[in-house]
JSON list of C-alpha atoms in Angstrom, two decimals:
[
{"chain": "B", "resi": 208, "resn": "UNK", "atom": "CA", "xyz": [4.09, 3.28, 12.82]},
{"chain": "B", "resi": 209, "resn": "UNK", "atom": "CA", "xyz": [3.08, 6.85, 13.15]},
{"chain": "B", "resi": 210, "resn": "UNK", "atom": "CA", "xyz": [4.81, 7.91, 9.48]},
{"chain": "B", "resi": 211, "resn": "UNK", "atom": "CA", "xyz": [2.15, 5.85, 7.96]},
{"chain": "B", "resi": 212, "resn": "UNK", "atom": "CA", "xyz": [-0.20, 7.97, 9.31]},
{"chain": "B", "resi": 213, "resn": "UNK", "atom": "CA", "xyz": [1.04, 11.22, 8.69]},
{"chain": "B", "resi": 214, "resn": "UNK", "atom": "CA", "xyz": [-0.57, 12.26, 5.18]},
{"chain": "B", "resi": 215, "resn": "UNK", "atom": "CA", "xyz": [-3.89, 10.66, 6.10]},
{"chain": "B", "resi": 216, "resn": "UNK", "atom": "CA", "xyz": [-3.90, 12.52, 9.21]},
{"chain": "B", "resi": 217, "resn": "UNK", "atom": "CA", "xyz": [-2.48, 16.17, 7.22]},
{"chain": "B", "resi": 218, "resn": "UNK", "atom": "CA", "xyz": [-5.53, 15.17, 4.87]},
{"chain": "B", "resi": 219, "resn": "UNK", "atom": "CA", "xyz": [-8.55, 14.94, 7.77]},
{"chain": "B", "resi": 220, "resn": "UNK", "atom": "CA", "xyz": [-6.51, 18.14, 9.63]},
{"chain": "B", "resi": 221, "resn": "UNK", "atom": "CA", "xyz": [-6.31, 20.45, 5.84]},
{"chain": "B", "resi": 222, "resn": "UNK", "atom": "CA", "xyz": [-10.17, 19.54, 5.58]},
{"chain": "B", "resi": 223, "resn": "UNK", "atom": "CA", "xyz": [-11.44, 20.23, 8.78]},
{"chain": "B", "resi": 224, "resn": "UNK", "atom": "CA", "xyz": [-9.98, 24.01, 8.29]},
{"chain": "B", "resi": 225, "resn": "UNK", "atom": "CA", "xyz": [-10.79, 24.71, 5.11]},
{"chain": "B", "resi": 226, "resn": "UNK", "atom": "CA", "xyz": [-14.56, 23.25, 6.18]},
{"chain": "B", "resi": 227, "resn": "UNK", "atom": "CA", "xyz": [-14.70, 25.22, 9.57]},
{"chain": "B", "resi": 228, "resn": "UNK", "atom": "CA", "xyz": [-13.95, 28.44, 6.99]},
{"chain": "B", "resi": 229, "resn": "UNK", "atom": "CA", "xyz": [-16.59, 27.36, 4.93]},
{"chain": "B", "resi": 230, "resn": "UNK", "atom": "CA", "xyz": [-19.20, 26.92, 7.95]},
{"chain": "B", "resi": 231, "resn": "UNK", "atom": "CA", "xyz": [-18.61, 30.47, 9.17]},
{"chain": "B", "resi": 232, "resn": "UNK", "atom": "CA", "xyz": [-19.02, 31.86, 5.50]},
{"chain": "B", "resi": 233, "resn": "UNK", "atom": "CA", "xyz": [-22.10, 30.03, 6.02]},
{"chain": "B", "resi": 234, "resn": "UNK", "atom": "CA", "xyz": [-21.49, 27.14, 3.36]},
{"chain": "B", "resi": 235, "resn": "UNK", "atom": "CA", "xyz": [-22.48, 24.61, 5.58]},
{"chain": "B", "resi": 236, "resn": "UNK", "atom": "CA", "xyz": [-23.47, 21.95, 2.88]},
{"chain": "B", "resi": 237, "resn": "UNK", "atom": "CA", "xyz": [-20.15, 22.38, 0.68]},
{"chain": "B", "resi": 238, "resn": "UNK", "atom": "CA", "xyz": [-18.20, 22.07, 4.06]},
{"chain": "B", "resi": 239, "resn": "UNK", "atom": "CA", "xyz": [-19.91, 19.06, 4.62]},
{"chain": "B", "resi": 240, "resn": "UNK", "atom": "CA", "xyz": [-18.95, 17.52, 0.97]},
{"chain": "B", "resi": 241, "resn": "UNK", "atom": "CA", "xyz": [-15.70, 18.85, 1.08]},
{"chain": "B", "resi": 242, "resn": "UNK", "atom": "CA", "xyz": [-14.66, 17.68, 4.60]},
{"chain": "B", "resi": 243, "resn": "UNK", "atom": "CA", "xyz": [-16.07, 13.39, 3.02]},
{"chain": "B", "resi": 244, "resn": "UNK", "atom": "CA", "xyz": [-13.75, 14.45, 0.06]},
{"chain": "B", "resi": 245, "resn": "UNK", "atom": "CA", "xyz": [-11.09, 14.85, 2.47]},
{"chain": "B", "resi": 246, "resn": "UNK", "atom": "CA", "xyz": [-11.79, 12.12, 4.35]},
{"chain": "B", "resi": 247, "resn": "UNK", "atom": "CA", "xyz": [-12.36, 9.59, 1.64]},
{"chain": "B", "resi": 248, "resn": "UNK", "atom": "CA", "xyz": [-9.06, 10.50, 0.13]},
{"chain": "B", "resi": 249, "resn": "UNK", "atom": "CA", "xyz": [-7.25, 10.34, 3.75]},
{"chain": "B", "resi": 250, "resn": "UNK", "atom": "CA", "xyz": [-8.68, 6.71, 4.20]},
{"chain": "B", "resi": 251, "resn": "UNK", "atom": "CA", "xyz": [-7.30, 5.82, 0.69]},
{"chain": "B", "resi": 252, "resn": "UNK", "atom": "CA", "xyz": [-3.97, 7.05, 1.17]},
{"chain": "B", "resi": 253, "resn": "UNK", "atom": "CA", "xyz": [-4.06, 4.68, 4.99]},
{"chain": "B", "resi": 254, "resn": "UNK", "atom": "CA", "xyz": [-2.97, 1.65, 5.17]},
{"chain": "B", "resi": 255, "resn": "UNK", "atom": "CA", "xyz": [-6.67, 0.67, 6.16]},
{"chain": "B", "resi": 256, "resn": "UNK", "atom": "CA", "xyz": [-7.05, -0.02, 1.96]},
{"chain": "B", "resi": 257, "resn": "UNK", "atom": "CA", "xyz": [-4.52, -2.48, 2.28]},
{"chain": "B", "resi": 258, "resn": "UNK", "atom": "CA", "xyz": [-4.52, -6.27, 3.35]},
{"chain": "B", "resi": 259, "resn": "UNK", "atom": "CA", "xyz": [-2.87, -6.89, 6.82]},
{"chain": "B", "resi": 260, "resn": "UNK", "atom": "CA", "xyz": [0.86, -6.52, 6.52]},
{"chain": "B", "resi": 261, "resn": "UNK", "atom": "CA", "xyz": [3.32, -8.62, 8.56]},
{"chain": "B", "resi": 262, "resn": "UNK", "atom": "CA", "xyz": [6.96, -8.98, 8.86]},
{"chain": "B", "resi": 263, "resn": "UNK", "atom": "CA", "xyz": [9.31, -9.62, 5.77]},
{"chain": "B", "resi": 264, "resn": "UNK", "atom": "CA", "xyz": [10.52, -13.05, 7.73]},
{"chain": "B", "resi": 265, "resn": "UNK", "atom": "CA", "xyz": [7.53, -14.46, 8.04]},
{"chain": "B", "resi": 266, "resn": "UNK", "atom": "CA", "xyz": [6.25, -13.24, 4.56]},
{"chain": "B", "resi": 267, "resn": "UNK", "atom": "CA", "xyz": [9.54, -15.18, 2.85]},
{"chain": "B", "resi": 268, "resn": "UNK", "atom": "CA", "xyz": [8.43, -17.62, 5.29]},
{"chain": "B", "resi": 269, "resn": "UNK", "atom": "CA", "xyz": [4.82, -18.29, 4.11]},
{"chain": "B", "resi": 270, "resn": "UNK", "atom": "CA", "xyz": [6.00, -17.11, 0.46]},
{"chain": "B", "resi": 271, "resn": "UNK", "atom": "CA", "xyz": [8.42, -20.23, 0.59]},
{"chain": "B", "resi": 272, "resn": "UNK", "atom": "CA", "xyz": [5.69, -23.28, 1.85]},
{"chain": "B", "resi": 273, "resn": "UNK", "atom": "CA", "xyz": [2.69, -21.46, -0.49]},
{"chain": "B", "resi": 274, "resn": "UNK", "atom": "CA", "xyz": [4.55, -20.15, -3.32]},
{"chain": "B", "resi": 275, "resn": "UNK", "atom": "CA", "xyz": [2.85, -16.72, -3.32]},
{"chain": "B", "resi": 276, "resn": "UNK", "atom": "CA", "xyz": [4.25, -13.87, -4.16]},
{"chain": "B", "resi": 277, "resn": "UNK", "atom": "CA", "xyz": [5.09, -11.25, -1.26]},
{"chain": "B", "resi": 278, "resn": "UNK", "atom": "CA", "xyz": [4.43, -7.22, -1.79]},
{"chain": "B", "resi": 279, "resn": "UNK", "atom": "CA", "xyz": [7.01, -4.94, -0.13]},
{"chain": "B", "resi": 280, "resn": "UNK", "atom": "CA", "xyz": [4.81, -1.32, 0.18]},
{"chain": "B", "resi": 281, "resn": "UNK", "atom": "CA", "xyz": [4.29, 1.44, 2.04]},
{"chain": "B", "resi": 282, "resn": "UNK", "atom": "CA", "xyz": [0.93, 4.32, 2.38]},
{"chain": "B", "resi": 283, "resn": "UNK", "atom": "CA", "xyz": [0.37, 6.79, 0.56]},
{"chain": "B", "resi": 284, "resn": "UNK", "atom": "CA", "xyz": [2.28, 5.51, -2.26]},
{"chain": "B", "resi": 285, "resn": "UNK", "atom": "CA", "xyz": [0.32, 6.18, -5.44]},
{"chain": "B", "resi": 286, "resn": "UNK", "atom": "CA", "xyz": [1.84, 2.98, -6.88]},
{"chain": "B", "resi": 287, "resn": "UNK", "atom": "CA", "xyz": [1.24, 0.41, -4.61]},
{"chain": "B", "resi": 288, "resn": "UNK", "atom": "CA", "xyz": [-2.44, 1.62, -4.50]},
{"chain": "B", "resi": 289, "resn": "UNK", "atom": "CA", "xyz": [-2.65, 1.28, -8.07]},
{"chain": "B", "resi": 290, "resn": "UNK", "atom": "CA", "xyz": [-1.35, -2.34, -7.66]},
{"chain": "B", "resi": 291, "resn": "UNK", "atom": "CA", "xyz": [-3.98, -2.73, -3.99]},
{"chain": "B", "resi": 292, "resn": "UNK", "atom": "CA", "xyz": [-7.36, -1.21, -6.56]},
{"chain": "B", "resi": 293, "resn": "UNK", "atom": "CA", "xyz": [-6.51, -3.14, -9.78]},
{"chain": "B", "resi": 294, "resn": "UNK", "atom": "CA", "xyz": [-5.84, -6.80, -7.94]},
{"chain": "B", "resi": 295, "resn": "UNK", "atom": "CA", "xyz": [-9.10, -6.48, -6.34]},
{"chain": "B", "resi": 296, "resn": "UNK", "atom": "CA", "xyz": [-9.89, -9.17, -4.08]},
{"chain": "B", "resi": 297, "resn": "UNK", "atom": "CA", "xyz": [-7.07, -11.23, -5.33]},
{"chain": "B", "resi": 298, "resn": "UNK", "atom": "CA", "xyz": [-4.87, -8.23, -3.46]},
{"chain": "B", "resi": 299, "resn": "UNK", "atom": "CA", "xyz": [-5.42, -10.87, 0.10]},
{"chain": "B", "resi": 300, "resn": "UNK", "atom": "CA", "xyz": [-3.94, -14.04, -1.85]},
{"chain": "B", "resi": 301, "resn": "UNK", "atom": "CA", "xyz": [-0.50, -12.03, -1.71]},
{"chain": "B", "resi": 302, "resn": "UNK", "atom": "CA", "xyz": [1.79, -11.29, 1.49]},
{"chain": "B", "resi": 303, "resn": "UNK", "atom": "CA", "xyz": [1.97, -7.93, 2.26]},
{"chain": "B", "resi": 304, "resn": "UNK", "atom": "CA", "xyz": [5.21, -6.00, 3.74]},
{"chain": "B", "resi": 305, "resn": "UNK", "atom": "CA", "xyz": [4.80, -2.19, 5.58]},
{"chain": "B", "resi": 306, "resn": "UNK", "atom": "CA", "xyz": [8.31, -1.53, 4.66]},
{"chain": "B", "resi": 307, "resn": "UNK", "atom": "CA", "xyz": [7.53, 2.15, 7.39]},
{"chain": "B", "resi": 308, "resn": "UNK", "atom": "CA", "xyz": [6.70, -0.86, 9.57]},
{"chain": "B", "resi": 309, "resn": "UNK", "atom": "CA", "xyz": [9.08, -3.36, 9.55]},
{"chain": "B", "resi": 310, "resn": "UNK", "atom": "CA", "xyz": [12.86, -2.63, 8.96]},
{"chain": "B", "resi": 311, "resn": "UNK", "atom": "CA", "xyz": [13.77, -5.89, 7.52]},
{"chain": "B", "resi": 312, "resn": "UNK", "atom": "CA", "xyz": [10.96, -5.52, 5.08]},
{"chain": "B", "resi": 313, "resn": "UNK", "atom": "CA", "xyz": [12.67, -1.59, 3.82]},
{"chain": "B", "resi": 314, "resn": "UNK", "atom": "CA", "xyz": [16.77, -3.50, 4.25]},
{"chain": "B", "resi": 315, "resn": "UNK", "atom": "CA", "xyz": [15.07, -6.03, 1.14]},
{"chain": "B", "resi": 316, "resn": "UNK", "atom": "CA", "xyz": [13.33, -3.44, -0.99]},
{"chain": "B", "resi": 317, "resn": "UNK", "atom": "CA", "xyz": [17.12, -1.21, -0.87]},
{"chain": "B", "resi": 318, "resn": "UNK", "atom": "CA", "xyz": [18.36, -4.81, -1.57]},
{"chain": "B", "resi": 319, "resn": "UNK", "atom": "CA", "xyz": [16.58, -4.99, -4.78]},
{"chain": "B", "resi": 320, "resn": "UNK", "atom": "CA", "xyz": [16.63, -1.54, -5.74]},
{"chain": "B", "resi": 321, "resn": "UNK", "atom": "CA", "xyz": [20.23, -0.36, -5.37]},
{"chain": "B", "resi": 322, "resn": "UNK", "atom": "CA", "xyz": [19.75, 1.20, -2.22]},
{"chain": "B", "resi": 323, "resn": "UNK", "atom": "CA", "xyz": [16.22, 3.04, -2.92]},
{"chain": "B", "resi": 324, "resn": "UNK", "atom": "CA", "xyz": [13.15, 2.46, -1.24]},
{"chain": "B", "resi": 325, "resn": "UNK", "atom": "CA", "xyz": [11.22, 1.86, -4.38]},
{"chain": "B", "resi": 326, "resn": "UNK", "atom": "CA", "xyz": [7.66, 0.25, -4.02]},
{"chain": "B", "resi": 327, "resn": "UNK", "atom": "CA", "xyz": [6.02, -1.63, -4.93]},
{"chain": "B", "resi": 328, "resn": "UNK", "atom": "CA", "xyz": [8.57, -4.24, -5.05]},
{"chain": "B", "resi": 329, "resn": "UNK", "atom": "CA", "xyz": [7.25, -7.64, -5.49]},
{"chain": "B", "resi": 330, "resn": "UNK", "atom": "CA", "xyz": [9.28, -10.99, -5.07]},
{"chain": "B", "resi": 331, "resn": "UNK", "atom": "CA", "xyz": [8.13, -13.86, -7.08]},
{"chain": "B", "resi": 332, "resn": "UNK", "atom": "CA", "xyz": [10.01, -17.14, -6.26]},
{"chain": "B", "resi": 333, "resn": "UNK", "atom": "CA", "xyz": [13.09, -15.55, -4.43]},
{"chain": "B", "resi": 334, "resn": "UNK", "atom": "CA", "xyz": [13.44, -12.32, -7.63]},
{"chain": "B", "resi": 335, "resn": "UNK", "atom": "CA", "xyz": [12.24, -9.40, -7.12]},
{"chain": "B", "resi": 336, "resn": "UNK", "atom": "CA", "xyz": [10.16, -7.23, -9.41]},
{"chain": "B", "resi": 337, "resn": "UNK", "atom": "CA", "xyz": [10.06, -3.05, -8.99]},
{"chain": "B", "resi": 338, "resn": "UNK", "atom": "CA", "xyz": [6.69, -2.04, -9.70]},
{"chain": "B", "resi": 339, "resn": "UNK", "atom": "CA", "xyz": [5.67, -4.62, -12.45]},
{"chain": "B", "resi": 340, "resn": "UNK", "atom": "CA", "xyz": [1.91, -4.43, -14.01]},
{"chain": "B", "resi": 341, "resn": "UNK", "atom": "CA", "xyz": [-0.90, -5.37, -11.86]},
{"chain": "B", "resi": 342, "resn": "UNK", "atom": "CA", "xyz": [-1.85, -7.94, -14.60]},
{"chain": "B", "resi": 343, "resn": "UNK", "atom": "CA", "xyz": [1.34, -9.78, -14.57]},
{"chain": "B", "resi": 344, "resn": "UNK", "atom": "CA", "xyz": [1.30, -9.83, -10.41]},
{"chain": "B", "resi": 345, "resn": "UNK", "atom": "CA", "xyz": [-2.13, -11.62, -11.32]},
{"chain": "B", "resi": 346, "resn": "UNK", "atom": "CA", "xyz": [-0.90, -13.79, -13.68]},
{"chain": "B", "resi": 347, "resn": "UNK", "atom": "CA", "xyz": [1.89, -14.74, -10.73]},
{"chain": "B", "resi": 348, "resn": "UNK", "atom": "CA", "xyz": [-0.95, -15.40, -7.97]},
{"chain": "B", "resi": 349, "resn": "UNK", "atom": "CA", "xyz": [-2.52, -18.17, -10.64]},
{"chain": "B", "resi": 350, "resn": "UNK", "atom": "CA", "xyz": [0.72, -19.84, -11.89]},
{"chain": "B", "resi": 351, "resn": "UNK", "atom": "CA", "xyz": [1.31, -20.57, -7.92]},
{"chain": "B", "resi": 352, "resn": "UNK", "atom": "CA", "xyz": [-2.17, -20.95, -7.00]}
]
């Protein structure tokens, strides 16, 4: 749990110095827009952006009675946040896997990807797809809709 946190956290930490340096040199207002920068980019790169994950059991599980497709992911990944931004609110229709989280979840993703921890992974009726276009994992959430 705490590896998901670390480049959020390295991202709040590097702007709080480098705006405490700007304070003293009496930059008060740019150390105040820099230090949101920072912090807007460390909540991106959280996995606050991202729908709820839960285990990869229970995600095959619910994948198998609803026929939705299940994410495999993990923060700070500039990939899977592509994929999180361009689904939109349609991102919550899918089942999402913390593969930092949940070891079974990380065991399927080296599965599928010749040993490598390659996300975004998503499975779509039992195949799984390495980092496929956000439009087709849309087109995937209608067909089973």
């Amino acid at each position: 749990m705490t590896r998901t946190w670390i480049l959020p956290i390295l991202l709040v930490l590097c702007g709080s110095v480098v705006a405490t340096g700007l304070v003293f040199s009496g930059s008060a207002g740019e150390a105040a827009a820099l230090l949101l920068v920072f912090v807007l980019l460390a909540g991106v790169h959280s996995p606050l952006v991202f729908p709820r994950s839960i285990g990869a059991l229970e995600a095959r599980r619910r994948s198998a009675v609803d026929g939705r497709p299940v994410v495999y992911w993990r923060s700070g990944c500039k990939y899977c946040l592509r994929l999180r931004i361009r689904l939109g609110r349609s991102a919550r229709q899918l089942h999402w896997v913390d593969i930092w989280r949940d070891p079974a979840g990380a065991a399927a993703v080296r599965a599928a990807n010749d040993g490598n921890e390659t996300v975004p992974t998503v499975v779509v009726a039992g195949r799984p797809h390495t980092n496929p276009d956000p439009e087709w994992v849309r087109e995937q959430l209608s067909r089973s809709a």
